[in-house]
Amino acid sequence: MRGPLGAVIGRYSSSDGTTPVGGIIRHNRKCSDIAVLVIFIAFWISMIVNSSFGFNQGNPLRLTYGLDYKGNVCGDKHAGLHEVELLYWLNPNQVYQSGLKDSKLKLVDARSICLLDCPVPSEDSLNWVCDYPEGDIRLSMDDWIDSNYNYYEYLTPEMRNSSLQLQGPCYPVIFPSVNVYWTCQFIARASNVSLNHWQQMGGVSINEDIVIDKSIHKYINSRSAVLKRYMADIGKSWPVLIVCGGIIPLFLSVIWLLMIRYFVTAMPWVTVVFFNLLMVSVTMFYYLKVGWIGNNAISPIIGEHDPYIHVSGRELTHLRIGTIMMTFITIVAILTSIAIVRRILMGTSVLKVAAKVIGEVRALITFPVIPYCILAVFYMFWISAALHLFSSGQVVQNNCNSNCCAYDLLEKKVNCDRCCGYSIRYTPHIGIAILFHLFGCYWATQFFIACSSTVIAGSVASYYWARGENSQEIPLLSVISSMKRLMRYNLGSVALGSLTVSFVESIRLLLESMRRKLKVSSYEPDNWIGKAAYRSSQFFLRCIGWIIKSVNRNAYIIIAITGESFFRSSAIATELIMNNILRIGRVNVIGDVILFLGKLCVSLSSAVFAFLMLDTHKYRAAHNKITSPLLPVLVCWVLGYIVATLFFGVVEMSIDTIILSYCQDSEENGTAQYAPPLLMETLNNDQNETQRLTQGSQ
């Protein structure tokens, strides 16, 4: 059995044998979990080094734009291509060959060039697209663009003959093309006028087949290309992330806190009703977008496509399944909220206690702004580093065993030695760097949230344990005092708690990834024991993650009060809760449910606002066009939830700290001498109801 908490709360003896005066938290504590703090500092140094590698090697333009025949990224101003962003394949026969089943030629090895717009065939003559001007071609890039990339008239007879063999430096425009994701997509309908001119000039035969269309379409919709575009969408939508991932959740969270402070009785009802309305609105919005309501059949997941690229049946099926799942989730959410309506009065009583704390320790309302600003700076740095890491591969020329000869304007001859295309090669250490970067983000987020929770717990504990004394003994700036104690003594313990959560969540995600791969490969255990373990493992991992987060939250309270190490604080908190589970269990659960619904309201509102912003003309056309609103909206939802967690943590930690202090108060004194009257009334009513139900069942 553990002893009293020691030289920190109440009138209990300190570790050095002295007796503290009054009921205020004492400062004579020691640094805890120093080894983990050293590891955490080393982790931050590693994060900086890892990000520096990304900033040095990466180029976010690679996520959006393709590589030309020189290995330069379209749109790269350092290569003189800041005006030309669209990738165009010059040789239609190479595009055709790359689409054949047994062909050795890949589309990445076909000769490509960066253009300002996608060329189309002429109605009365033959248009040409020529290589970048160099050598004897005395044209600037601006003149080359103004002449529609055509300097065929300046070619020597040798160059013209090479061009008629589809070896450059000029290539005919036979097929129309359209801009699809900054790539010129061929339309397999050759222009008869252009083709006749080409044949009359003695050009080689050009293959006309749907393979030309499918080859580029397959390249555009490959998994790696889609992933790169999704990552690029985050960079393009940074104003949306700032507004909908930072400002809007900040505004909504502060409003919610103020309403809890002044309208606490109505807030649980307002939260439940608003949550249900929001879920119904989002579901109806899905119905509208899938085309089941109204005439708008634009997909909210795959974005708006060019008219030449149609939504496949599989994509539409996935969208409909998502809509059905959203409908099911909405129905479950509404039924759950109805089920807890009868317990809202108890949740209101607990929230009233938290509101009273916030009213007396007013700095708690504004304190979350500090971790909010720190996380905002961290996320801006982290997202920028992530974009550079995802694009930090090395541009190398491919080794191709195919006929790709092309005219070299500098060497003034056809060159067949260095005609292969370029690709971005990703080494294994880049993948490790990305995983480390993702883990670092989660750990840092959990760390700052834990620091915020610990500071709040220390401030609220000062309020609780001064109730039996003169309230003027509460420090005027109790939040600052709690911050000082955290910074001086307990950063290591907080780092260890946040690391524990991050590690467990990382293991869960890793196992979930393995489970999905096994599912794709149609692997499943044969015996019933294996099947049961296979299907229930994810549920148990989620339960373990939830339990660890709950234990951590209470451990932070004990850390703030006692200054003990993380594991010692976890043991104390767990013992207190287990000894008093019948008295505080239902009260705490109902309060957590209402707060969780409030967090979902803030985060879902942020996601809805993000989608509405991304649905404007700015992000549907021109330079800032995004391929899909999916990832930016998801990021805004996550950021909104994190911001809501910071601010709602004021109420959440106030409730948990008061209840945990109540448990300790009851154990040390027999009855809780310091508990607020409203809390005593709530817990006594709940205990009487529990006894009545227990006796009735017997």
XYZ file of C-alpha atoms in Angstrom:
698
model
C 0.000 0.000 0.000
C 1.228 3.464 -0.775
C 1.508 6.149 1.860
C 0.337 9.757 1.817
C 1.280 11.851 -1.170
C 3.927 13.643 0.853
C 5.133 17.210 0.840
C 2.762 18.531 -1.710
C -0.866 18.637 -0.709
C -3.025 19.058 2.327
C -1.434 18.974 5.759
C 0.603 15.796 5.241
C 4.208 15.336 6.250
C 6.862 16.004 3.661
C 9.578 13.625 2.539
C 12.104 15.452 4.673
C 9.924 15.205 7.751
C 8.717 18.787 7.794
C 5.076 19.778 7.737
C 3.957 22.210 5.037
C 1.835 25.147 6.016
C -1.589 25.432 4.414
C -2.928 23.434 1.548
C -0.823 24.733 -1.345
C 1.411 22.572 -3.525
C 5.002 22.637 -2.328
C 8.041 23.234 -4.529
C 10.650 21.032 -2.824
C 10.732 18.242 -5.386
C 13.414 16.559 -7.471
C 13.871 16.168 -11.211
C 12.258 12.967 -12.461
C 12.943 10.671 -15.436
C 16.075 12.587 -16.429
C 17.259 9.798 -18.764
C 14.103 10.115 -20.878
C 14.553 13.892 -20.996
C 18.044 13.365 -22.426
C 16.580 10.991 -25.010
C 13.923 13.580 -25.857
C 16.561 16.284 -26.388
C 18.522 13.899 -28.617
C 15.301 13.208 -30.494
C 14.806 16.910 -31.212
C 18.382 17.215 -32.450
C 17.756 14.228 -34.725
C 14.542 15.836 -35.986
C 16.467 18.981 -36.925
C 19.175 16.961 -38.696
C 16.561 14.836 -40.463
C 14.644 17.917 -41.614
C 17.869 19.585 -42.774
C 18.485 16.607 -45.035
C 15.032 17.100 -46.546
C 15.510 20.845 -47.043
C 18.885 20.193 -48.681
C 17.880 17.325 -50.991
C 14.164 17.841 -51.601
C 12.224 19.912 -54.093
C 8.432 20.037 -53.551
C 7.933 20.864 -57.246
C 8.728 17.209 -57.990
C 5.496 16.228 -56.255
C 3.434 18.104 -58.842
C 5.434 18.443 -62.039
C 7.244 15.925 -64.206
C 10.830 15.670 -65.489
C 11.836 16.701 -69.001
C 14.382 15.037 -71.291
C 17.209 16.829 -69.456
C 16.133 15.713 -65.984
C 14.878 19.165 -64.991
C 11.617 19.632 -63.090
C 8.964 21.537 -64.994
C 8.282 24.902 -63.384
C 11.736 25.052 -61.741
C 12.958 28.644 -61.968
C 16.560 27.568 -61.287
C 16.488 25.590 -64.562
C 14.905 28.492 -66.453
C 11.536 26.717 -66.638
C 9.490 28.897 -64.279
C 6.878 29.620 -66.968
C 6.564 26.134 -68.447
C 4.898 23.683 -66.028
C 3.111 21.132 -68.242
C 4.799 17.872 -69.226
C 4.372 16.872 -72.890
C 5.655 13.775 -74.707
C 7.109 14.743 -78.061
C 7.241 11.416 -79.894
C 3.770 9.802 -80.270
C 5.282 6.506 -81.437
C 7.291 6.216 -78.216
C 4.122 6.815 -76.221
C 2.403 4.077 -78.239
C 5.263 1.610 -77.736
C 5.350 2.249 -73.980
C 1.722 1.150 -73.769
C 2.302 -2.224 -75.430
C 2.318 -5.211 -73.116
C 5.740 -6.680 -73.935
C 7.510 -3.445 -74.848
C 10.891 -2.670 -73.296
C 10.291 1.068 -73.629
C 8.761 2.744 -70.584
C 6.882 6.013 -70.721
C 9.476 7.639 -68.431
C 12.061 6.987 -71.181
C 9.964 8.621 -73.889
C 11.208 12.088 -74.834
C 9.352 14.704 -72.786
C 9.480 18.475 -72.577
C 7.981 21.247 -70.430
C 5.465 23.589 -72.084
C 3.290 26.508 -71.099
C 0.143 24.897 -72.514
C -0.772 21.646 -74.205
C -0.425 21.845 -78.022
C -3.278 21.057 -80.392
C -3.123 20.281 -84.144
C -3.641 23.070 -86.647
C -6.825 23.156 -88.731
C -5.049 23.938 -92.020
C -1.342 23.079 -91.607
C 1.101 21.095 -89.481
C 2.213 22.397 -86.081
C 5.554 21.477 -84.563
C 6.928 21.314 -81.037
C 10.708 21.586 -80.944
C 13.319 20.945 -78.261
C 14.582 23.750 -76.071
C 16.544 26.211 -78.241
C 20.300 25.783 -77.934
C 23.349 25.353 -80.144
C 22.797 26.912 -83.551
C 19.188 27.766 -82.721
C 19.583 31.394 -81.641
C 16.319 31.840 -79.757
C 15.614 32.770 -76.153
C 13.160 30.762 -74.088
C 10.652 33.608 -74.278
C 10.909 33.727 -78.075
C 10.548 29.946 -78.195
C 7.351 30.150 -76.145
C 5.994 33.065 -78.205
C 6.525 31.091 -81.413
C 4.472 28.198 -79.981
C 7.657 26.113 -79.473
C 8.191 25.987 -83.262
C 11.464 26.822 -85.023
C 11.176 24.205 -87.795
C 11.800 26.855 -90.440
C 15.304 27.486 -89.015
C 16.392 23.845 -89.259
C 19.085 22.617 -91.589
C 18.204 19.888 -94.119
C 19.856 17.321 -91.845
C 17.757 18.441 -88.888
C 14.577 18.384 -90.969
C 15.294 14.881 -92.182
C 15.896 13.760 -88.591
C 12.630 15.406 -87.546
C 10.739 13.462 -90.225
C 12.154 10.288 -88.642
C 10.688 11.366 -85.271
C 14.179 11.891 -83.891
C 13.951 15.651 -83.412
C 14.779 18.327 -82.774
C 11.214 19.119 -83.933
C 8.212 16.810 -83.609
C 4.805 17.021 -85.307
C 1.597 17.719 -83.392
C -0.707 14.987 -84.681
C -2.876 14.261 -81.663
C -4.788 16.833 -79.598
C -3.892 16.943 -75.904
C -5.428 18.370 -72.757
C -4.024 19.320 -69.368
C -4.670 16.617 -66.786
C -2.749 17.086 -63.535
C -0.041 19.177 -65.235
C 0.481 16.481 -67.865
C -0.633 16.702 -71.472
C -2.986 13.774 -71.956
C -3.172 12.586 -75.563
C -6.590 12.030 -77.110
C -6.404 9.082 -79.489
C -8.017 10.940 -82.389
C -5.392 11.968 -84.910
C -5.992 15.177 -86.864
C -6.583 14.195 -90.505
C -5.250 17.529 -91.776
C -2.039 17.292 -89.765
C -1.580 13.619 -90.598
C -1.977 14.281 -94.337
C 0.608 17.078 -94.200
C 2.965 14.785 -92.323
C 2.607 11.996 -94.863
C 3.055 14.408 -97.777
C 6.339 15.609 -96.251
C 7.593 12.009 -96.131
C 7.344 11.458 -92.382
C 7.496 7.972 -90.900
C 4.325 6.082 -90.094
C 2.573 7.160 -86.883
C 0.585 4.630 -84.887
C -3.040 5.567 -84.207
C -4.520 3.557 -81.389
C -6.269 3.954 -78.027
C -3.033 2.656 -76.484
C -1.635 6.200 -76.756
C -4.424 7.469 -74.527
C -4.219 4.573 -72.055
C -0.439 4.729 -71.677
C -0.455 8.300 -70.327
C -3.640 7.656 -68.362
C -1.969 4.727 -66.595
C 1.058 6.877 -65.788
C -1.077 9.692 -64.347
C -3.132 7.360 -62.158
C -0.304 5.213 -60.802
C -0.126 4.922 -57.011
C 3.128 6.853 -56.737
C 1.793 9.689 -58.924
C -1.434 9.925 -56.909
C 0.494 9.947 -53.602
C 2.767 12.723 -54.847
C -0.189 14.817 -55.984
C -1.923 14.342 -52.633
C 1.192 15.536 -50.810
C 1.484 18.489 -53.193
C -2.143 19.398 -52.429
C -1.111 20.113 -48.837
C 1.516 22.594 -49.987
C -0.875 24.343 -52.364
C -3.661 24.620 -49.816
C -1.574 26.165 -47.015
C -3.976 29.159 -46.640
C -6.786 26.659 -46.029
C -4.690 24.850 -43.412
C -3.999 28.115 -41.592
C -7.634 29.281 -41.646
C -9.476 25.981 -41.174
C -6.812 24.068 -39.267
C -5.751 26.898 -36.974
C -7.912 30.016 -36.804
C -11.418 28.512 -37.031
C -10.861 25.770 -34.391
C -9.190 28.361 -32.159
C -12.221 30.634 -32.443
C -14.725 27.805 -31.892
C -12.793 26.375 -28.934
C -12.541 29.741 -27.168
C -16.255 30.355 -27.756
C -17.031 26.908 -26.309
C -14.898 27.594 -23.222
C -16.580 30.955 -22.637
C -20.005 29.381 -22.994
C -19.013 26.669 -20.499
C -17.964 29.439 -18.161
C -21.180 31.483 -18.392
C -23.856 29.086 -19.768
C -22.755 25.767 -18.330
C -26.264 24.391 -17.810
C -27.196 24.684 -21.480
C -23.848 23.653 -23.001
C -24.240 19.839 -22.823
C -27.580 20.110 -24.618
C -26.192 22.582 -27.142
C -23.207 20.294 -27.775
C -25.326 17.185 -28.350
C -27.844 18.983 -30.595
C -25.148 20.738 -32.624
C -23.239 17.476 -33.054
C -26.319 15.700 -34.399
C -27.125 18.570 -36.766
C -23.539 18.604 -37.983
C -23.500 14.846 -38.631
C -26.771 15.037 -40.540
C -25.487 17.998 -42.577
C -22.264 16.201 -43.517
C -24.227 13.084 -44.510
C -26.636 15.097 -46.658
C -23.639 16.811 -48.224
C -22.261 13.402 -49.196
C -25.613 12.464 -50.708
C -25.545 15.678 -52.702
C -22.046 15.071 -54.011
C -22.621 11.439 -54.932
C -25.647 12.468 -56.982
C -28.354 10.787 -54.896
C -29.783 14.217 -54.041
C -29.906 16.931 -56.692
C -27.866 16.986 -59.871
C -24.394 17.642 -58.490
C -22.427 14.446 -59.039
C -18.965 15.845 -58.384
C -16.980 13.516 -56.185
C -15.727 15.039 -52.944
C -12.995 12.442 -52.753
C -11.415 12.239 -56.197
C -11.937 15.878 -57.086
C -13.087 17.436 -60.310
C -11.589 15.787 -63.391
C -11.069 16.853 -66.915
C -13.977 15.873 -69.202
C -11.699 13.447 -70.997
C -10.943 11.578 -67.757
C -14.059 9.927 -66.391
C -14.723 8.516 -62.949
C -14.325 4.770 -63.063
C -17.038 2.446 -61.870
C -14.838 1.260 -58.997
C -14.233 4.826 -57.786
C -17.941 5.594 -57.918
C -18.658 2.383 -56.012
C -16.163 3.375 -53.320
C -17.799 6.781 -53.057
C -21.244 5.228 -52.650
C -19.923 2.830 -50.017
C -18.425 5.805 -48.182
C -21.785 7.577 -48.282
C -23.562 4.510 -46.892
C -20.956 4.211 -44.128
C -21.395 7.903 -43.303
C -25.152 7.325 -43.057
C -24.590 4.400 -40.686
C -22.162 6.423 -38.533
C -24.678 9.280 -38.334
C -27.471 6.958 -37.210
C -25.236 5.373 -34.553
C -24.111 8.812 -33.350
C -27.686 10.050 -33.019
C -28.792 6.913 -31.155
C -25.789 7.159 -28.828
C -26.506 10.792 -28.033
C -30.145 9.903 -27.297
C -28.953 7.163 -24.956
C -26.884 9.602 -22.875
C -29.551 12.315 -22.723
C -30.876 10.963 -19.453
C -27.374 11.243 -17.965
C -26.706 14.771 -19.197
C -27.870 16.298 -15.909
C -25.047 14.502 -14.112
C -22.589 15.654 -16.766
C -23.902 19.192 -16.275
C -23.131 19.024 -12.568
C -19.545 17.979 -13.253
C -19.169 20.724 -15.850
C -20.478 23.242 -13.308
C -17.613 22.298 -11.003
C -15.139 22.810 -13.846
C -16.796 26.123 -14.749
C -16.371 27.318 -11.148
C -12.679 26.426 -11.283
C -12.253 28.307 -14.555
C -14.035 31.269 -13.057
C -11.676 31.470 -10.062
C -8.466 30.564 -11.923
C -9.166 32.767 -14.925
C -5.755 32.351 -16.487
C -6.809 28.813 -17.460
C -8.951 30.192 -20.293
C -6.035 31.936 -21.989
C -3.272 29.491 -21.064
C -3.900 27.040 -23.995
C -2.911 29.854 -26.357
C 0.729 29.226 -25.345
C 0.913 25.538 -26.420
C -1.304 26.454 -29.388
C 1.275 28.962 -30.665
C 4.145 26.527 -30.050
C 2.357 23.768 -31.958
C 1.432 26.181 -34.770
C 5.106 27.068 -35.311
C 6.097 23.406 -35.049
C 3.486 22.274 -37.594
C 4.512 24.920 -40.119
C 8.104 23.753 -39.843
C 7.103 20.069 -39.839
C 4.816 20.256 -42.895
C 7.454 22.144 -44.889
C 10.091 19.570 -43.920
C 7.686 16.715 -44.769
C 7.115 18.053 -48.286
C 10.868 18.289 -48.832
C 11.464 14.796 -47.420
C 8.806 13.255 -49.664
C 10.532 14.848 -52.669
C 14.137 14.241 -51.591
C 14.920 11.428 -54.026
C 17.822 11.712 -56.437
C 17.180 12.497 -60.104
C 19.091 9.924 -62.184
C 19.028 8.913 -65.827
C 17.454 5.548 -66.539
C 19.224 2.589 -68.120
C 16.927 1.674 -70.977
C 17.469 -0.998 -73.647
C 15.291 0.522 -76.330
C 15.590 2.625 -79.454
C 15.282 6.203 -78.229
C 17.661 8.069 -80.510
C 17.240 11.841 -80.618
C 19.017 14.753 -82.277
C 21.434 16.633 -80.026
C 21.553 20.337 -80.902
C 24.888 20.826 -79.124
C 26.638 17.874 -80.763
C 24.809 18.492 -84.079
C 24.025 14.816 -84.630
C 21.634 12.050 -83.676
C 22.637 10.600 -80.316
C 21.566 7.126 -79.213
C 23.781 6.863 -76.121
C 22.176 9.282 -73.684
C 18.576 9.328 -74.796
C 16.915 7.559 -71.863
C 14.579 9.481 -69.605
C 15.044 10.503 -65.976
C 13.427 9.242 -62.801
C 13.527 10.073 -59.112
C 15.214 7.282 -57.173
C 14.296 6.853 -53.510
C 16.825 5.035 -51.360
C 15.745 3.008 -48.278
C 17.156 5.588 -45.861
C 14.709 8.172 -47.249
C 11.816 5.918 -46.280
C 13.282 5.565 -42.785
C 13.678 9.357 -42.577
C 10.014 9.832 -43.514
C 8.841 7.300 -40.905
C 11.014 8.976 -38.283
C 9.547 12.345 -39.262
C 5.993 11.024 -38.889
C 6.765 9.448 -35.519
C 8.419 12.664 -34.389
C 5.303 14.655 -35.212
C 3.103 12.360 -33.153
C 5.491 12.314 -30.198
C 5.908 16.091 -30.238
C 2.133 16.585 -30.414
C 1.536 14.249 -27.491
C 4.340 15.932 -25.552
C 2.930 19.454 -25.877
C -0.587 18.259 -25.064
C 0.805 16.455 -22.005
C 2.671 19.594 -20.903
C -0.534 21.606 -21.229
C -2.473 19.002 -19.229
C 0.141 18.930 -16.466
C 0.151 22.708 -16.095
C -3.651 22.786 -15.906
C -3.667 19.969 -13.364
C -1.190 21.793 -11.143
C -3.279 24.971 -11.210
C -6.553 23.158 -10.463
C -4.952 21.122 -7.671
C -3.895 24.390 -6.014
C -7.515 25.507 -6.167
C -8.897 22.238 -4.720
C -6.504 21.848 -1.789
C -6.942 25.457 -0.696
C -10.677 25.113 -0.165
C -10.218 24.297 3.507
C -7.889 27.246 3.987
C -8.031 30.885 3.089
C -8.491 31.068 -0.697
C -5.983 33.916 -0.837
C -3.240 31.315 -0.373
C -3.799 30.257 -3.967
C -0.976 31.904 -5.916
C -2.136 34.847 -7.948
C -0.434 33.389 -10.979
C -0.941 29.686 -10.248
C -0.649 28.798 -13.931
C 2.795 30.380 -14.134
C 3.840 28.586 -10.953
C 2.659 25.286 -12.388
C 4.568 25.986 -15.618
C 7.746 26.675 -13.644
C 7.447 23.397 -11.748
C 6.924 21.515 -14.985
C 9.865 23.129 -16.765
C 12.205 22.661 -13.824
C 11.334 19.190 -12.547
C 8.956 17.119 -14.654
C 9.697 17.461 -18.390
C 11.287 14.010 -18.370
C 8.172 12.392 -16.909
C 5.943 14.118 -19.450
C 8.276 13.032 -22.265
C 8.106 9.434 -21.037
C 4.302 9.474 -20.902
C 3.987 10.928 -24.392
C 6.585 8.456 -25.702
C 4.566 5.547 -24.278
C 1.436 6.650 -26.127
C 3.377 7.289 -29.359
C 5.081 3.897 -29.218
C 1.844 1.974 -28.644
C 0.049 3.865 -31.423
C 2.956 3.263 -33.816
C 2.853 -0.483 -33.090
C -0.902 -0.493 -33.649
C -0.582 1.285 -37.004
C 2.235 -1.054 -38.063
C 0.157 -4.131 -37.244
C -2.848 -2.604 -38.995
C -0.726 -2.074 -42.118
C 0.400 -5.711 -41.990
C -3.201 -6.861 -41.511
C -4.328 -4.894 -44.572
C -1.545 -6.389 -46.679
C -2.543 -9.874 -45.592
C -6.147 -9.050 -46.437
C -5.153 -7.880 -49.917
C -3.200 -11.096 -50.459
C -6.317 -13.064 -49.385
C -4.436 -14.617 -46.494
C -6.426 -15.690 -43.439
C -5.672 -18.320 -40.769
C -7.283 -21.706 -41.234
C -8.219 -22.673 -37.655
C -10.870 -20.849 -35.652
C -8.403 -19.722 -32.984
C -6.248 -18.027 -35.571
C -9.286 -16.383 -37.178
C -10.488 -15.077 -33.821
C -7.068 -13.663 -32.979
C -6.717 -12.246 -36.480
C -10.016 -10.372 -36.347
C -9.899 -9.235 -32.711
C -6.276 -8.048 -32.563
C -7.108 -4.572 -33.838
C -9.878 -4.155 -31.261
C -7.592 -5.145 -28.400
C -4.858 -2.815 -29.617
C -7.330 0.063 -29.695
C -8.447 -0.779 -26.182
C -4.844 -0.872 -24.969
C -4.194 2.501 -26.598
C -7.271 4.014 -24.953
C -6.328 2.607 -21.528
C -2.784 3.953 -21.788
C -4.052 7.416 -22.749
C -6.448 7.375 -19.806
C -3.744 6.241 -17.382
C -1.358 8.859 -18.761
C -3.882 11.639 -18.245
C -4.308 10.745 -14.569
C -0.567 10.221 -14.193
C 0.025 13.798 -15.338
C -2.270 14.966 -12.539
C -0.240 13.109 -9.908
C 2.975 14.406 -11.501
C 1.671 17.963 -11.193
C 0.696 17.391 -7.563
C 3.541 15.248 -6.225
C 6.416 15.611 -8.672
C 6.844 11.827 -8.717
C 8.239 9.923 -11.701
C 5.900 8.859 -14.483
C 5.538 5.189 -13.530
C 5.179 5.976 -9.827
C 2.507 8.569 -10.652
C 0.707 6.093 -12.903
C 0.603 3.537 -10.067
C -0.746 6.098 -7.593
C -3.403 7.342 -10.025
C -4.500 3.822 -10.979
C -4.805 2.770 -7.328
C -6.871 5.846 -6.489
C -9.236 5.252 -9.393
C -9.639 1.523 -8.725
C -10.410 2.164 -5.042
C -13.094 4.700 -5.926
C -14.354 3.412 -9.268
C -17.942 2.988 -8.058
C -18.110 6.584 -6.846
C -16.526 8.399 -9.791
C -16.826 6.018 -12.757
C -20.120 7.084 -14.321
C -19.629 10.768 -13.536
C -16.279 10.823 -15.281
C -17.510 8.859 -18.300
C -20.463 11.157 -18.963
C -18.250 14.239 -18.739
C -15.738 12.674 -21.156
C -18.498 11.812 -23.651
C -19.802 15.392 -23.713
C -16.278 16.764 -24.128
C -15.546 14.258 -26.895
C -18.681 15.352 -28.755
C -17.543 18.946 -28.379
C -14.141 18.104 -29.897
C -15.849 16.379 -32.809
C -18.055 19.432 -33.358
C -15.014 21.703 -33.602
C -12.982 19.352 -35.831
C -15.889 18.503 -38.162
C -16.736 22.179 -38.496
C -13.117 22.831 -39.464
C -13.292 20.056 -42.072
C -16.544 21.402 -43.552
C -15.132 24.926 -43.800
C -11.990 23.501 -45.424
C -13.993 21.702 -48.091
C -16.036 24.828 -48.812
C -12.837 26.855 -49.266
C -11.289 24.202 -51.505
C -14.454 24.113 -53.606
C -13.898 27.706 -54.768
C -12.493 28.707 -58.144
C -9.046 29.452 -56.701
C -8.402 25.774 -55.946
C -10.266 24.329 -58.921
C -8.341 25.997 -61.720
C -5.052 27.609 -62.704
C -1.798 27.335 -60.754
C -3.291 26.516 -57.330
C -5.560 23.751 -58.594
C -5.607 20.765 -56.260
C -6.193 17.250 -57.485
C -8.381 16.223 -54.549
C -9.663 17.932 -51.392
C -9.324 14.652 -49.470
C -5.939 15.107 -47.785
C -6.175 18.868 -47.018
C -9.628 18.341 -45.480
C -8.318 15.403 -43.453
C -5.355 17.466 -42.233
C -7.706 20.310 -41.231
C -9.857 17.810 -39.343
C -6.834 16.472 -37.431
C -5.500 19.964 -36.686
C -8.948 21.066 -35.552
C -9.180 18.105 -33.200
C -5.736 18.840 -31.733
C -6.627 22.504 -31.157
C -9.916 21.465 -29.547
C -8.020 18.991 -27.346
C -5.752 21.785 -26.086
C -8.626 24.087 -25.135
C -11.112 21.465 -24.028
C -8.300 20.054 -21.901
C -8.929 22.952 -19.516
C -12.358 21.514 -18.659
C -11.255 17.894 -19.021
C -8.235 18.195 -16.734
C -10.181 20.349 -14.273
C -12.758 17.577 -13.880
C -10.169 14.794 -13.659
C -7.946 16.708 -11.232
C -10.812 17.557 -8.897
C -12.126 13.977 -8.965
C -8.664 12.489 -8.367
C -8.017 14.996 -5.596
C -11.400 14.057 -4.157
C -10.356 10.394 -4.091
C -7.106 11.223 -2.285
C -8.926 13.589 0.056
C -11.414 10.840 0.963
C -8.705 8.260 1.610
C -6.579 10.537 3.779
C -9.407 12.095 5.820
C -12.169 9.494 5.707
C -14.446 12.070 4.099
C -13.544 14.674 1.506
C -12.891 17.847 3.497
C -11.779 20.018 0.598
C -14.286 18.974 -2.102
C -16.617 21.647 -3.547
C -20.227 21.184 -2.330
C -21.554 20.742 -5.860
C -19.146 17.859 -6.497
C -20.131 16.208 -3.224
C -23.810 16.483 -4.118
C -23.246 15.000 -7.571
C -21.164 12.063 -6.332
C -23.526 11.325 -3.440
C -26.555 11.289 -5.750
C -24.775 8.961 -8.166
C -23.692 6.663 -5.319
C -27.249 6.490 -3.945
C -28.597 5.607 -7.391
C -25.957 2.889 -7.814
C -26.873 1.366 -4.441
C -30.565 1.501 -5.298
C -29.992 -0.302 -8.609
C -27.785 -2.894 -6.900
C -30.369 -3.621 -4.185
C -33.137 -3.766 -6.782
C -31.288 -6.404 -8.796
C -30.875 -8.550 -5.691
